[in-house]
Short mmCIF file of C-alpha atoms in Angstrom, two decimals:
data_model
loop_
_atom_site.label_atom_id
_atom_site.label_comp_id
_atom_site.label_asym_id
_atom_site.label_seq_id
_atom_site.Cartn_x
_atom_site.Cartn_y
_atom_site.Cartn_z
CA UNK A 1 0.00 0.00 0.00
CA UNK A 2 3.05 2.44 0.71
CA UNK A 3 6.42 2.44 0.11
CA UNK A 4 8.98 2.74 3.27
CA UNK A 5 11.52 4.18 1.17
CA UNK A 6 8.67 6.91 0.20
CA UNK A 7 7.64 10.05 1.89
CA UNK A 8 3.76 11.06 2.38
CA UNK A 9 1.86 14.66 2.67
CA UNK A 10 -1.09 14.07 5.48
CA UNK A 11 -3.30 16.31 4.25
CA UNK A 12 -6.86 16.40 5.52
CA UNK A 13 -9.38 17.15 3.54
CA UNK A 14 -12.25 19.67 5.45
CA UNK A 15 -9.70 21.83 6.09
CA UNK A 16 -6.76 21.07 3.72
CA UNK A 17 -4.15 21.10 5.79
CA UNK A 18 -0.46 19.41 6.45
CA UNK A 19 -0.23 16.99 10.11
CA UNK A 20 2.87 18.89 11.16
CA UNK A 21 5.52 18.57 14.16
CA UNK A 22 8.16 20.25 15.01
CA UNK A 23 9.62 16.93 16.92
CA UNK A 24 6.97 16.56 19.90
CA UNK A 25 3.60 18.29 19.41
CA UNK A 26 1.49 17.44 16.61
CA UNK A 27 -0.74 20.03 14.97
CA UNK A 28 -1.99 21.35 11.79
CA UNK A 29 -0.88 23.71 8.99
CA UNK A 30 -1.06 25.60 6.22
CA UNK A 31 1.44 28.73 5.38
CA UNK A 32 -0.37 32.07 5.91
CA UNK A 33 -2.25 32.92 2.43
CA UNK A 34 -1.05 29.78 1.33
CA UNK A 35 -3.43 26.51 -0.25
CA UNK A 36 -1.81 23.30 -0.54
CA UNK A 37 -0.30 23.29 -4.10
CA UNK A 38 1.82 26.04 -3.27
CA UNK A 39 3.16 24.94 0.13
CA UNK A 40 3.74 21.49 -1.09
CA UNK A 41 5.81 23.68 -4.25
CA UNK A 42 7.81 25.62 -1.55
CA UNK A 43 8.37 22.80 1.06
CA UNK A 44 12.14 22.44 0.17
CA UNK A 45 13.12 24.26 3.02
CA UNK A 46 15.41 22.46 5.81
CA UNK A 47 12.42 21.79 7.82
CA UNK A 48 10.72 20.29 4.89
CA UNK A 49 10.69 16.94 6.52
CA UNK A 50 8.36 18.60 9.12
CA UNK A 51 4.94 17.51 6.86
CA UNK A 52 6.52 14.56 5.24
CA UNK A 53 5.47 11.23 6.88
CA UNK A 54 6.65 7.47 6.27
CA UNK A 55 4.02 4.87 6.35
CA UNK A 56 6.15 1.57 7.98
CA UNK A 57 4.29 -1.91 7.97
CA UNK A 58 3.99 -3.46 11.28
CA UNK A 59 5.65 -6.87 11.74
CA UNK A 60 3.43 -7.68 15.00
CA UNK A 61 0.42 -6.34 13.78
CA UNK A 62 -0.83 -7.19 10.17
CA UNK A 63 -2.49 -4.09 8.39
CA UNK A 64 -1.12 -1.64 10.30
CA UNK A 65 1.80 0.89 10.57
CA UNK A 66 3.71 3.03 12.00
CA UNK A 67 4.02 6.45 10.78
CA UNK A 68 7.24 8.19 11.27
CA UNK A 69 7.98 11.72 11.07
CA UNK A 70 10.73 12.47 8.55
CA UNK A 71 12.67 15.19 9.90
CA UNK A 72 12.34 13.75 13.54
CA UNK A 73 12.44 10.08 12.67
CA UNK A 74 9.82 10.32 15.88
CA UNK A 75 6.14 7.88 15.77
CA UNK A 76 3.39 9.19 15.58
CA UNK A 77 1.87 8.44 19.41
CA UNK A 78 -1.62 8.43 21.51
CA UNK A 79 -2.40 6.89 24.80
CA UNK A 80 -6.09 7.53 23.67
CA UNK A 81 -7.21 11.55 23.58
CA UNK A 82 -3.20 13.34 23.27
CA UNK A 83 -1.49 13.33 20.29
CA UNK A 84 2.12 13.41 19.90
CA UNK A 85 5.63 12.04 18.53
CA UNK A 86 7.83 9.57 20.02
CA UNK A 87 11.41 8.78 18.74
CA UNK A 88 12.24 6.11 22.17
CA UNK A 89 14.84 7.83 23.14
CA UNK A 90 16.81 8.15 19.96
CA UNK A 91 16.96 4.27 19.46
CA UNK A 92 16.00 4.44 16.16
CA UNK A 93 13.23 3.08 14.13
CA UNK A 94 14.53 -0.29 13.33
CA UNK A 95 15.15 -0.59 16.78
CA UNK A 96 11.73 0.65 18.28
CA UNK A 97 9.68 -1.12 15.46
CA UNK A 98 11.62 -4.36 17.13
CA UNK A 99 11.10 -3.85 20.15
CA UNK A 100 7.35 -2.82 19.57
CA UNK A 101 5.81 -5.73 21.31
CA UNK A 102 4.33 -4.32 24.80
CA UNK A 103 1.23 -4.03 25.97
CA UNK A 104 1.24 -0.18 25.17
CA UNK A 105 2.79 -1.55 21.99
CA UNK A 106 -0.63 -0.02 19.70
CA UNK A 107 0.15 3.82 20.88
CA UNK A 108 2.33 3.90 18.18
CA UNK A 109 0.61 1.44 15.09
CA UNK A 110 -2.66 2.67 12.82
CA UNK A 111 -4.90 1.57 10.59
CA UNK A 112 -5.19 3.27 7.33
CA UNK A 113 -8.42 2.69 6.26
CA UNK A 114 -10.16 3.40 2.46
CA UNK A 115 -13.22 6.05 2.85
CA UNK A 116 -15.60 4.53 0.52
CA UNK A 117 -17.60 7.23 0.43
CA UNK A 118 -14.96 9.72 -1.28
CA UNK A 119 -12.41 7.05 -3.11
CA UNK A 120 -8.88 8.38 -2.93
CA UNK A 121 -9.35 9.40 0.91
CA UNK A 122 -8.24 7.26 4.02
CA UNK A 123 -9.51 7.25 7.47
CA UNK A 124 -6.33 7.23 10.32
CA UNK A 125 -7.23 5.25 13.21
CA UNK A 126 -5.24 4.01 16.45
CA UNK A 127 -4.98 0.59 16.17
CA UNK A 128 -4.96 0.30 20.26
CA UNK A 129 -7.21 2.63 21.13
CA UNK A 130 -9.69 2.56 17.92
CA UNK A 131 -9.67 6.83 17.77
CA UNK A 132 -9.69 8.48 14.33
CA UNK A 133 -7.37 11.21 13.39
CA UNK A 134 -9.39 14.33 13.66
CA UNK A 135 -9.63 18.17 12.80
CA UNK A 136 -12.28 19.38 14.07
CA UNK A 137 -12.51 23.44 14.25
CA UNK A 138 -9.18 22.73 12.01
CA UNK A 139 -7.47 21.75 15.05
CA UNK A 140 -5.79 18.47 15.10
CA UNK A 141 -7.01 15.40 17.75
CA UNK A 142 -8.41 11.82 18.00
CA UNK A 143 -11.99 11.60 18.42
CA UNK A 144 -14.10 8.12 19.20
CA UNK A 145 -17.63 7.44 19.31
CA UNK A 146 -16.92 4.43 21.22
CA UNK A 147 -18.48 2.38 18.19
CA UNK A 148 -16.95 -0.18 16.43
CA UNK A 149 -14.48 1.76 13.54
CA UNK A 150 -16.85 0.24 10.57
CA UNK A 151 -19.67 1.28 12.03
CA UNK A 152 -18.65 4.97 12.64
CA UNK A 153 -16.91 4.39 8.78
CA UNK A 154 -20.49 3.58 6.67
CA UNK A 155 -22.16 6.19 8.89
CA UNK A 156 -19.36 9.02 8.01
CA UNK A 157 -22.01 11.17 5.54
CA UNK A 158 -22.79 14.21 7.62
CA UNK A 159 -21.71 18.03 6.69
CA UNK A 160 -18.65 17.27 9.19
CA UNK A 161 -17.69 13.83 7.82
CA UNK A 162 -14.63 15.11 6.15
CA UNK A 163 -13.05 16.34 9.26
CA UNK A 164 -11.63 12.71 9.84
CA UNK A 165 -10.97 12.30 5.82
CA UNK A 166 -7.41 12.22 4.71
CA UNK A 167 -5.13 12.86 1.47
CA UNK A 168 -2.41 11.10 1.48
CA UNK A 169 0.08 12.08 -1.28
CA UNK A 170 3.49 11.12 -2.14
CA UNK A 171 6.39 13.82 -1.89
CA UNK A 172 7.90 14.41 -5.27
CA UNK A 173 10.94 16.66 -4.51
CA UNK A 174 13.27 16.82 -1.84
CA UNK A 175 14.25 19.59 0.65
CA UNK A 176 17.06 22.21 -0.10
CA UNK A 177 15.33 22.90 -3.53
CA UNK A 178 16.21 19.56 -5.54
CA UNK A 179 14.21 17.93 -7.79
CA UNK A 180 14.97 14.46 -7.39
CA UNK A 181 12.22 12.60 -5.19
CA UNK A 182 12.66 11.55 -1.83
CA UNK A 183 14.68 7.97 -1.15
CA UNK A 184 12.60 7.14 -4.64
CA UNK A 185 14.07 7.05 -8.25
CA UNK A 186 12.66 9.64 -10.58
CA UNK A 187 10.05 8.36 -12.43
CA UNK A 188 10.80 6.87 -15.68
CA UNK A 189 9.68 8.07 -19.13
CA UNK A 190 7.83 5.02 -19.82
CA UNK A 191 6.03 2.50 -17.64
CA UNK A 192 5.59 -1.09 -18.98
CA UNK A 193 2.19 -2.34 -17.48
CA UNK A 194 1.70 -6.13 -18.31
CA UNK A 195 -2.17 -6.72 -18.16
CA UNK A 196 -3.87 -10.03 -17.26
CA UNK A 197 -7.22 -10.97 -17.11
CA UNK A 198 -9.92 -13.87 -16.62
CA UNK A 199 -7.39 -16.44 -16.18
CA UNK A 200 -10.48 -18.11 -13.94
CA UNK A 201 -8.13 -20.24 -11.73
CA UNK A 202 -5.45 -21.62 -14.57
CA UNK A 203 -2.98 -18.99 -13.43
CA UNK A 204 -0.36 -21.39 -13.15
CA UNK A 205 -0.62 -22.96 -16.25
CA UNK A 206 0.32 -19.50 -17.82
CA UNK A 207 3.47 -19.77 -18.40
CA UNK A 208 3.84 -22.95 -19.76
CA UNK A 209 2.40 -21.35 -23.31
CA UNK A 210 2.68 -18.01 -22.53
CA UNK A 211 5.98 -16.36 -20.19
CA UNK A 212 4.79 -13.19 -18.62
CA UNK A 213 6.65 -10.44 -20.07
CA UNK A 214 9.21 -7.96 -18.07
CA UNK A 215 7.45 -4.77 -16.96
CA UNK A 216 6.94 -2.48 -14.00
CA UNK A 217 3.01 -2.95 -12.97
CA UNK A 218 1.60 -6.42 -13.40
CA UNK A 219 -2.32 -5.76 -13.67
CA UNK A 220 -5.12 -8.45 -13.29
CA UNK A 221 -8.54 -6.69 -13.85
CA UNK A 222 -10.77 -9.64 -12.44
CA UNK A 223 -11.97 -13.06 -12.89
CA UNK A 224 -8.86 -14.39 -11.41
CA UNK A 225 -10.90 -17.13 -10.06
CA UNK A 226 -13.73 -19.32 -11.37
CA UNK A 227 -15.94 -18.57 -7.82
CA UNK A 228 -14.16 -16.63 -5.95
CA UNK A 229 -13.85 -19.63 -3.09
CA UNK A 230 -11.29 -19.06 -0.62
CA UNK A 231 -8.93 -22.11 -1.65
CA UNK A 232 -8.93 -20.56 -5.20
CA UNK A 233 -8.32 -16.90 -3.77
CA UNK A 234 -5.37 -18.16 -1.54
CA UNK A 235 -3.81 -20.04 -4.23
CA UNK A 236 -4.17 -17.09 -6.89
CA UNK A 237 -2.41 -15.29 -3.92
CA UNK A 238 0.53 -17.40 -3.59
CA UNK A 239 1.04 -17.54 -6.90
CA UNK A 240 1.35 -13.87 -7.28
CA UNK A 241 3.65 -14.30 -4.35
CA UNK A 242 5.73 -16.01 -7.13
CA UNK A 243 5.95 -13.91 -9.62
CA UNK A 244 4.83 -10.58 -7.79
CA UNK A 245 8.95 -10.19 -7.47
CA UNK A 246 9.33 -9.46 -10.63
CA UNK A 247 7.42 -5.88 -10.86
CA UNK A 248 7.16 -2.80 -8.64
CA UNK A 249 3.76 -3.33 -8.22
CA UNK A 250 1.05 -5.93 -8.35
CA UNK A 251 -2.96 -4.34 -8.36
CA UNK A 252 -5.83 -6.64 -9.11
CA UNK A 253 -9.88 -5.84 -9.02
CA UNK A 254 -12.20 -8.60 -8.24
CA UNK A 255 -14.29 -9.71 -11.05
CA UNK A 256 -17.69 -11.36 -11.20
CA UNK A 257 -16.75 -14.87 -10.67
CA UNK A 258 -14.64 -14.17 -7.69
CA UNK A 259 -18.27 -12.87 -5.80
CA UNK A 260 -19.67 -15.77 -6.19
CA UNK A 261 -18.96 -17.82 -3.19
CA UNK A 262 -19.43 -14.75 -1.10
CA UNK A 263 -22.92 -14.39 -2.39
CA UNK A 264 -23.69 -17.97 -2.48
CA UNK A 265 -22.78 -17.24 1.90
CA UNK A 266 -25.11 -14.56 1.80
CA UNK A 267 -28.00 -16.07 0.03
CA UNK A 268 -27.81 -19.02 2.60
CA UNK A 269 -27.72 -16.34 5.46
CA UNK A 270 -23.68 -17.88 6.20
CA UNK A 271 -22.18 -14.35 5.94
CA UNK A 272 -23.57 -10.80 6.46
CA UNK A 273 -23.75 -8.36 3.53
CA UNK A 274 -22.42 -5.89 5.46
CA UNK A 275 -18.99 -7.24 6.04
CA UNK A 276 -19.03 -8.68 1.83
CA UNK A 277 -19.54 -4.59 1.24
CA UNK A 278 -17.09 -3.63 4.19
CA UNK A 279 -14.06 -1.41 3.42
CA UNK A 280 -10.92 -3.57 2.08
CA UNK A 281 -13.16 -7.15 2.39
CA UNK A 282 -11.54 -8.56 -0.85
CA UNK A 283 -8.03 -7.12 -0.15
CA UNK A 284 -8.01 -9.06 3.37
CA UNK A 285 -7.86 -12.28 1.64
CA UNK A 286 -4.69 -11.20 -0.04
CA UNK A 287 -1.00 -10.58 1.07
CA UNK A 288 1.01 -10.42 -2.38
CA UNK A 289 -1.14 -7.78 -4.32
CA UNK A 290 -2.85 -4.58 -3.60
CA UNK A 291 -6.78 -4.55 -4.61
CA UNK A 292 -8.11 -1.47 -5.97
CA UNK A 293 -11.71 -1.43 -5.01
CA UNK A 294 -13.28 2.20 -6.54
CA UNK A 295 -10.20 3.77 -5.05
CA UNK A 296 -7.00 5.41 -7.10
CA UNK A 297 -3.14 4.74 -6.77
CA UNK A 298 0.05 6.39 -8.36
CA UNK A 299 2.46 4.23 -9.27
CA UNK A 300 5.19 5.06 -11.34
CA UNK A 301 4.19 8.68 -11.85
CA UNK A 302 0.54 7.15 -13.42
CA UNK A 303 -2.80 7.49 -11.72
CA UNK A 304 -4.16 4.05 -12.16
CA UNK A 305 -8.34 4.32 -10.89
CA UNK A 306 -10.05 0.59 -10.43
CA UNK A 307 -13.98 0.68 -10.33
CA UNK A 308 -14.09 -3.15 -9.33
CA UNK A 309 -17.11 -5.43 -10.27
CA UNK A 310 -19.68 -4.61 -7.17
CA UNK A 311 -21.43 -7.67 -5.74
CA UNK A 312 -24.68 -6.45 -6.59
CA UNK A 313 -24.40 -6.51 -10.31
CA UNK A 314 -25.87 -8.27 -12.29
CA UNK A 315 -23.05 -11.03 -14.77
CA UNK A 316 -24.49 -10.01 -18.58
CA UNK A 317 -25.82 -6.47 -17.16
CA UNK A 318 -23.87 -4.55 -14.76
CA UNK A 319 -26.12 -1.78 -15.05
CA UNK A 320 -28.83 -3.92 -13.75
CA UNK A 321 -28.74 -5.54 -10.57
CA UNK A 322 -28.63 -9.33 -10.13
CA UNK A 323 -31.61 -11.46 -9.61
CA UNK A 324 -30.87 -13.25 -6.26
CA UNK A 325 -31.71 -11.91 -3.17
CA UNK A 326 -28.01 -11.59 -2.22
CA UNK A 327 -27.33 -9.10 -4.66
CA UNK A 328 -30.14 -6.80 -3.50
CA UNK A 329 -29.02 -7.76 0.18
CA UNK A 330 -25.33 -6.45 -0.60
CA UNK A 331 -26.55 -3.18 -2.58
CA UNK A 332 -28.95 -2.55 0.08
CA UNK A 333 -25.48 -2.95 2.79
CA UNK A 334 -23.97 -0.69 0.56
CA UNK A 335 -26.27 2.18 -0.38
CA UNK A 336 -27.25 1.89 3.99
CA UNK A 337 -23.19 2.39 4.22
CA UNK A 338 -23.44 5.73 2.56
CA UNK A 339 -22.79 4.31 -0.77
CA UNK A 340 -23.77 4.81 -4.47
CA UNK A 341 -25.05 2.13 -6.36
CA UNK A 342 -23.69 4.02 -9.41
CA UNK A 343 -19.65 3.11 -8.95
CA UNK A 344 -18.71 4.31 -11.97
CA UNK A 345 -19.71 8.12 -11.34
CA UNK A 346 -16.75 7.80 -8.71
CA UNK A 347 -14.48 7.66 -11.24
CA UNK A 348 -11.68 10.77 -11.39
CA UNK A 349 -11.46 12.99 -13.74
CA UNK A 350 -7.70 12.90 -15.79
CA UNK A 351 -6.44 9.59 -14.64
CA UNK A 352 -4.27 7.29 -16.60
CA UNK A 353 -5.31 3.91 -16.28
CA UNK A 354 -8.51 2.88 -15.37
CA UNK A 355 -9.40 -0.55 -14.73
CA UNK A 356 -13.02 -2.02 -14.74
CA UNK A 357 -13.60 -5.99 -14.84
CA UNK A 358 -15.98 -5.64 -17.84
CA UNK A 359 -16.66 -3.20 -20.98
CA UNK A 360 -18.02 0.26 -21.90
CA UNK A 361 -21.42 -0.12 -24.11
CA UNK A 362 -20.34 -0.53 -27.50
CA UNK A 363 -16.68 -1.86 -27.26
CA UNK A 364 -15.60 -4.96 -27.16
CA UNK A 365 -18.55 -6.26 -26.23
CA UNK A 366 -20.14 -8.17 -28.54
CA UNK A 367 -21.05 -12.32 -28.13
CA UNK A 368 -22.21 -12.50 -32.07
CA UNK A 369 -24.11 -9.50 -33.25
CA UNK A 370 -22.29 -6.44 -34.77
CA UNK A 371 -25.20 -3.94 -34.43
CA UNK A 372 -25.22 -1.24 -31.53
CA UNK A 373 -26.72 -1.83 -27.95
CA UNK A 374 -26.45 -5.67 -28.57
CA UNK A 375 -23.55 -5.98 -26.43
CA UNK A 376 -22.95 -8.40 -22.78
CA UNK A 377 -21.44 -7.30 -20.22
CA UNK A 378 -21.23 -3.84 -20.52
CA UNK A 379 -22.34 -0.74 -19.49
CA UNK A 380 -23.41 2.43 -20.54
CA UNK A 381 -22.89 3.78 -17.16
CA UNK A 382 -19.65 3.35 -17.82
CA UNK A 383 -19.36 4.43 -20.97
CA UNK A 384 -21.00 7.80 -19.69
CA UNK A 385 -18.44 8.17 -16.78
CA UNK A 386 -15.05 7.48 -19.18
CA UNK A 387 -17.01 10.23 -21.31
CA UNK A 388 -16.50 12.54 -18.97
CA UNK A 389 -13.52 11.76 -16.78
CA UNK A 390 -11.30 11.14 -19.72
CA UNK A 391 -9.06 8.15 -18.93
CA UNK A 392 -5.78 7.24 -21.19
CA UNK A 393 -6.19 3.50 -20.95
CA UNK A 394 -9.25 1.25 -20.25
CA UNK A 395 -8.34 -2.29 -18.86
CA UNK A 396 -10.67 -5.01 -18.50
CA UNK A 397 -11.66 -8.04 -19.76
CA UNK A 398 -14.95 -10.40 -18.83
CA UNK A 399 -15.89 -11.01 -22.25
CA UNK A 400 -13.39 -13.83 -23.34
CA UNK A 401 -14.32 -13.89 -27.43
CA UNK A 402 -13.86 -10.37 -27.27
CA UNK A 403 -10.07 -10.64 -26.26
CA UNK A 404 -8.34 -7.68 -28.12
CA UNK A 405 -7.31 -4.01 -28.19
CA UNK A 406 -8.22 -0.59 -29.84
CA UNK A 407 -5.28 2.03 -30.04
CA UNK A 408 -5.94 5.61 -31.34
CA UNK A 409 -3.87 6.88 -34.31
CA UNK A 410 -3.98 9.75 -36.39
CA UNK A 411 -6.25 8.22 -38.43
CA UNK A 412 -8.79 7.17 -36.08
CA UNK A 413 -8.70 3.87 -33.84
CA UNK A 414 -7.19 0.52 -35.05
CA UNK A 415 -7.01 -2.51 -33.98
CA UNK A 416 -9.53 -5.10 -33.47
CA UNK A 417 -10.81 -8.59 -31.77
CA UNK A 418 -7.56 -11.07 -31.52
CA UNK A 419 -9.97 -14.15 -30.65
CA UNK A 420 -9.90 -16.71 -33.54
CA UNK A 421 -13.11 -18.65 -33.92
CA UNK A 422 -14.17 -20.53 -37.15
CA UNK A 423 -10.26 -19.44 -38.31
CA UNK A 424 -11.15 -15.84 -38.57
CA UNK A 425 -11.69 -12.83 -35.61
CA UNK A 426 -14.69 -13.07 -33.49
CA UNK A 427 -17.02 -10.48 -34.68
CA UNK A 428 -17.30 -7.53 -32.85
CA UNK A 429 -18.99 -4.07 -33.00
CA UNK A 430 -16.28 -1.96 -34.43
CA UNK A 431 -13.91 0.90 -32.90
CA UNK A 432 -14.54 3.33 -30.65
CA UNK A 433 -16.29 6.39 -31.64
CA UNK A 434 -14.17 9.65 -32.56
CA UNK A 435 -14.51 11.52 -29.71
CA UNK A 436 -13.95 8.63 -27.21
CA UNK A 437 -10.76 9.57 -25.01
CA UNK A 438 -8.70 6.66 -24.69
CA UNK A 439 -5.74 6.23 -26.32
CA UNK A 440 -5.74 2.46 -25.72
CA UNK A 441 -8.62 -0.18 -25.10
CA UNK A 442 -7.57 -3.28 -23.73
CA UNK A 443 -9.94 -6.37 -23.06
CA UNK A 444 -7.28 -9.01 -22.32
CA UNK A 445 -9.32 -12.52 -21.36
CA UNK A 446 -7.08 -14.68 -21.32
CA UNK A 447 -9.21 -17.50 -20.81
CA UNK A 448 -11.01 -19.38 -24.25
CA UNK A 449 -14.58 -19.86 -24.46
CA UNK A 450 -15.04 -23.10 -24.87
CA UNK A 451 -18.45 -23.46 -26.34
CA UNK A 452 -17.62 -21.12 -29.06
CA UNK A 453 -13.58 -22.66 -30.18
CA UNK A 454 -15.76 -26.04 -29.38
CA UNK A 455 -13.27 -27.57 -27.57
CA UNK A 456 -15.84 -27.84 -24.39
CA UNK A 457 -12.27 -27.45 -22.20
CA UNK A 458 -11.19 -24.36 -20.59
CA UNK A 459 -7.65 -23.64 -21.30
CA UNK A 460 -5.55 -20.17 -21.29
CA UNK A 461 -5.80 -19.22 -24.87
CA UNK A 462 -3.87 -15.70 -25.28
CA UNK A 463 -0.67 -13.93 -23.71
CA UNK A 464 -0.58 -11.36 -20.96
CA UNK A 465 -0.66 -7.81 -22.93
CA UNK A 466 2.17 -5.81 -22.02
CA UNK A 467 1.29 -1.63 -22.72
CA UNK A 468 3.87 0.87 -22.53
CA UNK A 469 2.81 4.36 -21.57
CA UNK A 470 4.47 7.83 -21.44
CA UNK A 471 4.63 9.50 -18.35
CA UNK A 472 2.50 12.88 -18.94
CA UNK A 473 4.71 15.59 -20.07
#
């Protein structure tokens, strides 16, 4: 989720500004006439390190860290109301993360929680004492209900809900005026993304036809499993484990095969719909990978956006919801959450890469016909939302006999369907309008459809797609 070598702006988002210390108090700020732009522009000062925060994993304590001033190399502290930092007595942070193992040993480790209700926001919360990092009156503190954290999480809608909301943004530039980043390599030119999709639970058999290229960001956009079990989730898991080494990052989205246990639990009342639609359910069930669940991430220098398949949708019709009572069960835990059952309006405006488990209406789409609005699987939600927010690249997959890729040129989009059926491409509905705004389309399903190549055996029948993107100028 963070990088240790990386440095992190706290910013919170009512009152937009910095979680600051000068080596024991903690406080907020903001430069006098300042807004955050321009004092994250002019923090290159000595004291730079001041706002800039490290995000440590916790050895003891899985899904938590410590977070560490920069400057002060002090922890950020509590013993439940007071706020402050700690640096041990200049032991040292290997040290004191070590030695972390007391019963006071939570003061010092936090959850950092995904707001689901503004994607791209966190909640901070003690991991001892359960209090959320607060500014209220723009004034920083911890504040409790004395309510379980989710609870106080799906019921964070009022006019003061974004007083314990949080930016958390990498630092790009280091103090003193230099423009290399902080303990991080400047970003390259170009990042190679290597997309996989709807391998449905033959991961392993991948590379015995098909080795997964070199690249930076290994991407699976769904499907990953055949029912989303947790045997097959844990052994997808490890296998990333495997080859997760080889890239910088590893993001997946769930898909709509890899619901279908969990709603098969629901519908036979083994599992409450409110922990399926719970903040970071799916990405509990995975160590190796980070799961991007309507929420964004920059890696590389790219703002990669996944709007992950929602439980409540409905396989051929995401626009629609499903037909068993689990699926209106988990929108109903969702929408009572503080959530919208249209995900796709969440999507950011400018980002690079979005990733969605299945198509916009009208590309890549098709399961015979070539006329418009005859598609599976899509949406015209979606198609609306990328409309308007503009993405470079679309990744998905879902619709296996669709596998294949539009890329804009100067001439319009080319490209095509790369499925073979019958010894020619399976038929789709043609390229992109004009005016769509991605540069690059990419359904890669990896998996064949065996009732149309007539095999009746499931196999992996294309490579993983590695895409190569410029960093914006």
């Amino acid at each position: 989720m963070f990088s240790p070598s990386q440095a992190y702006y706290i910013i919170n988002v009512e009152w937009e500004k910095f979680v600051d210390t000068h080596g024991k108090e903690v406080w907020l700020w903001i430069g006098q006439d300042k807004d955050v732009e321009t004092a994250i522009a002019e923090n290159r000062t000595p004291a730079a390190g001041n706002i800039r925060w490290r995000f440590l994993d916790c050895p003891h304590q899985p899904d938590t860290f410590y977070i560490v001033n920069d400057r002060h190399e002090a922890f950020l502290d509590t013993h439940g109301t007071d706020l402050s930092v700690w640096n041990n007595g200049g032991r040292g942070v290997p040290q004191t993360v070590a030695g972390n193992t007391s019963k006071h040993a939570g003061n010092i480790r936090w959850w950092v929680l995904d707001c689901p209700h503004q994607p791209g926001t966190f909640y901070i919360v003690n991991a001892r004492h359960r209090t959320f990092l607060d500014a209220d009156c723009g004034k920083l503190s911890l504040w409790s209900t004395g309510r379980d954290v989710a609870d106080v999480i799906a019921e964070n809608t009022s006019r003061y809900a974004a007083n314990i909301r949080w930016h958390i943004r990498p630092v790009l530039h280091a103090a003193g005026g230099s423009a290399q980043p902080v303990a991080a390599p400047l970003p390259q030119r170009e990042v190679r993304i290597v997309h996989l999709s709807d391998t449905h639970s033959m991961h392993r058999d991948i590379e015995a036809r098909f080795p997964l290229p070199d690249g930076d960001i290994l991407v699976h956009t769904g499907d990953f499993s055949n029912n989303g079990t947790e045997a097959e989730i844990a052994d997808f898991d490890a296998w990333l484990g495997e080859v997760g080494p080889r890239y910088k990052h590893v993001i997946v989205i769930p898909g709509n095969h890899d619901w279908w246990d969990t709603l098969g639990r629901i519908q036979a009342g083994k599992l409450d719909p409110k922990t399926a639609t719970a903040p970071r359910y799916m990405q509990r069930k995975f160590g190796n990978c980070r799961v991007l669940d309507q929420e964004e991430a920059v890696l590389e220098g790219l703002r990669f956006f996944g709007s992950a398949w929602c439980p409540w949708q409905k396989d051929g019709r995401p626009d629609s919801i499903g037909k068993s009572g689990a699926h209106q069960d988990t929108l109903d835990a969702w929408q009572a959450s503080g959530g919208c059952r249209g995900v796709f309006g969440q999507i950011p405006p400018g980002v690079d890469v979005l990733l969605t488990h299945g198509p916009a209406a009208d590309i890549l789409d098709s399961v015979g016909s070539t006329c418009r609005g005859s598609g599976w699987g899509s949406s015209l939600q979606l198609f609306k939302a990328i409309m308007l927010a503009k993405p470079r690249a679309h990744l998905f997959g879902h619709l296996h006999e669709q596998r294949g890729e539009w890329r804009r040129s100067p001439g319009g989009f080319e490209g095509g369907v790369e499925y073979i059926a019958d010894g020619r491409p399976f038929p789709t509905i043609g390229p992109p309008p004009p005016d769509y705004p991605c540069e690059l389309v990419s359904c890669n399903a990896m998996s064949n459809h065996p009732g149309i190549d007539g095999t009746g055996v499931q196999c992996i029948a294309g490579p993983a797609r590695l895409i190569i993107m410029a960093l914006r100028c």
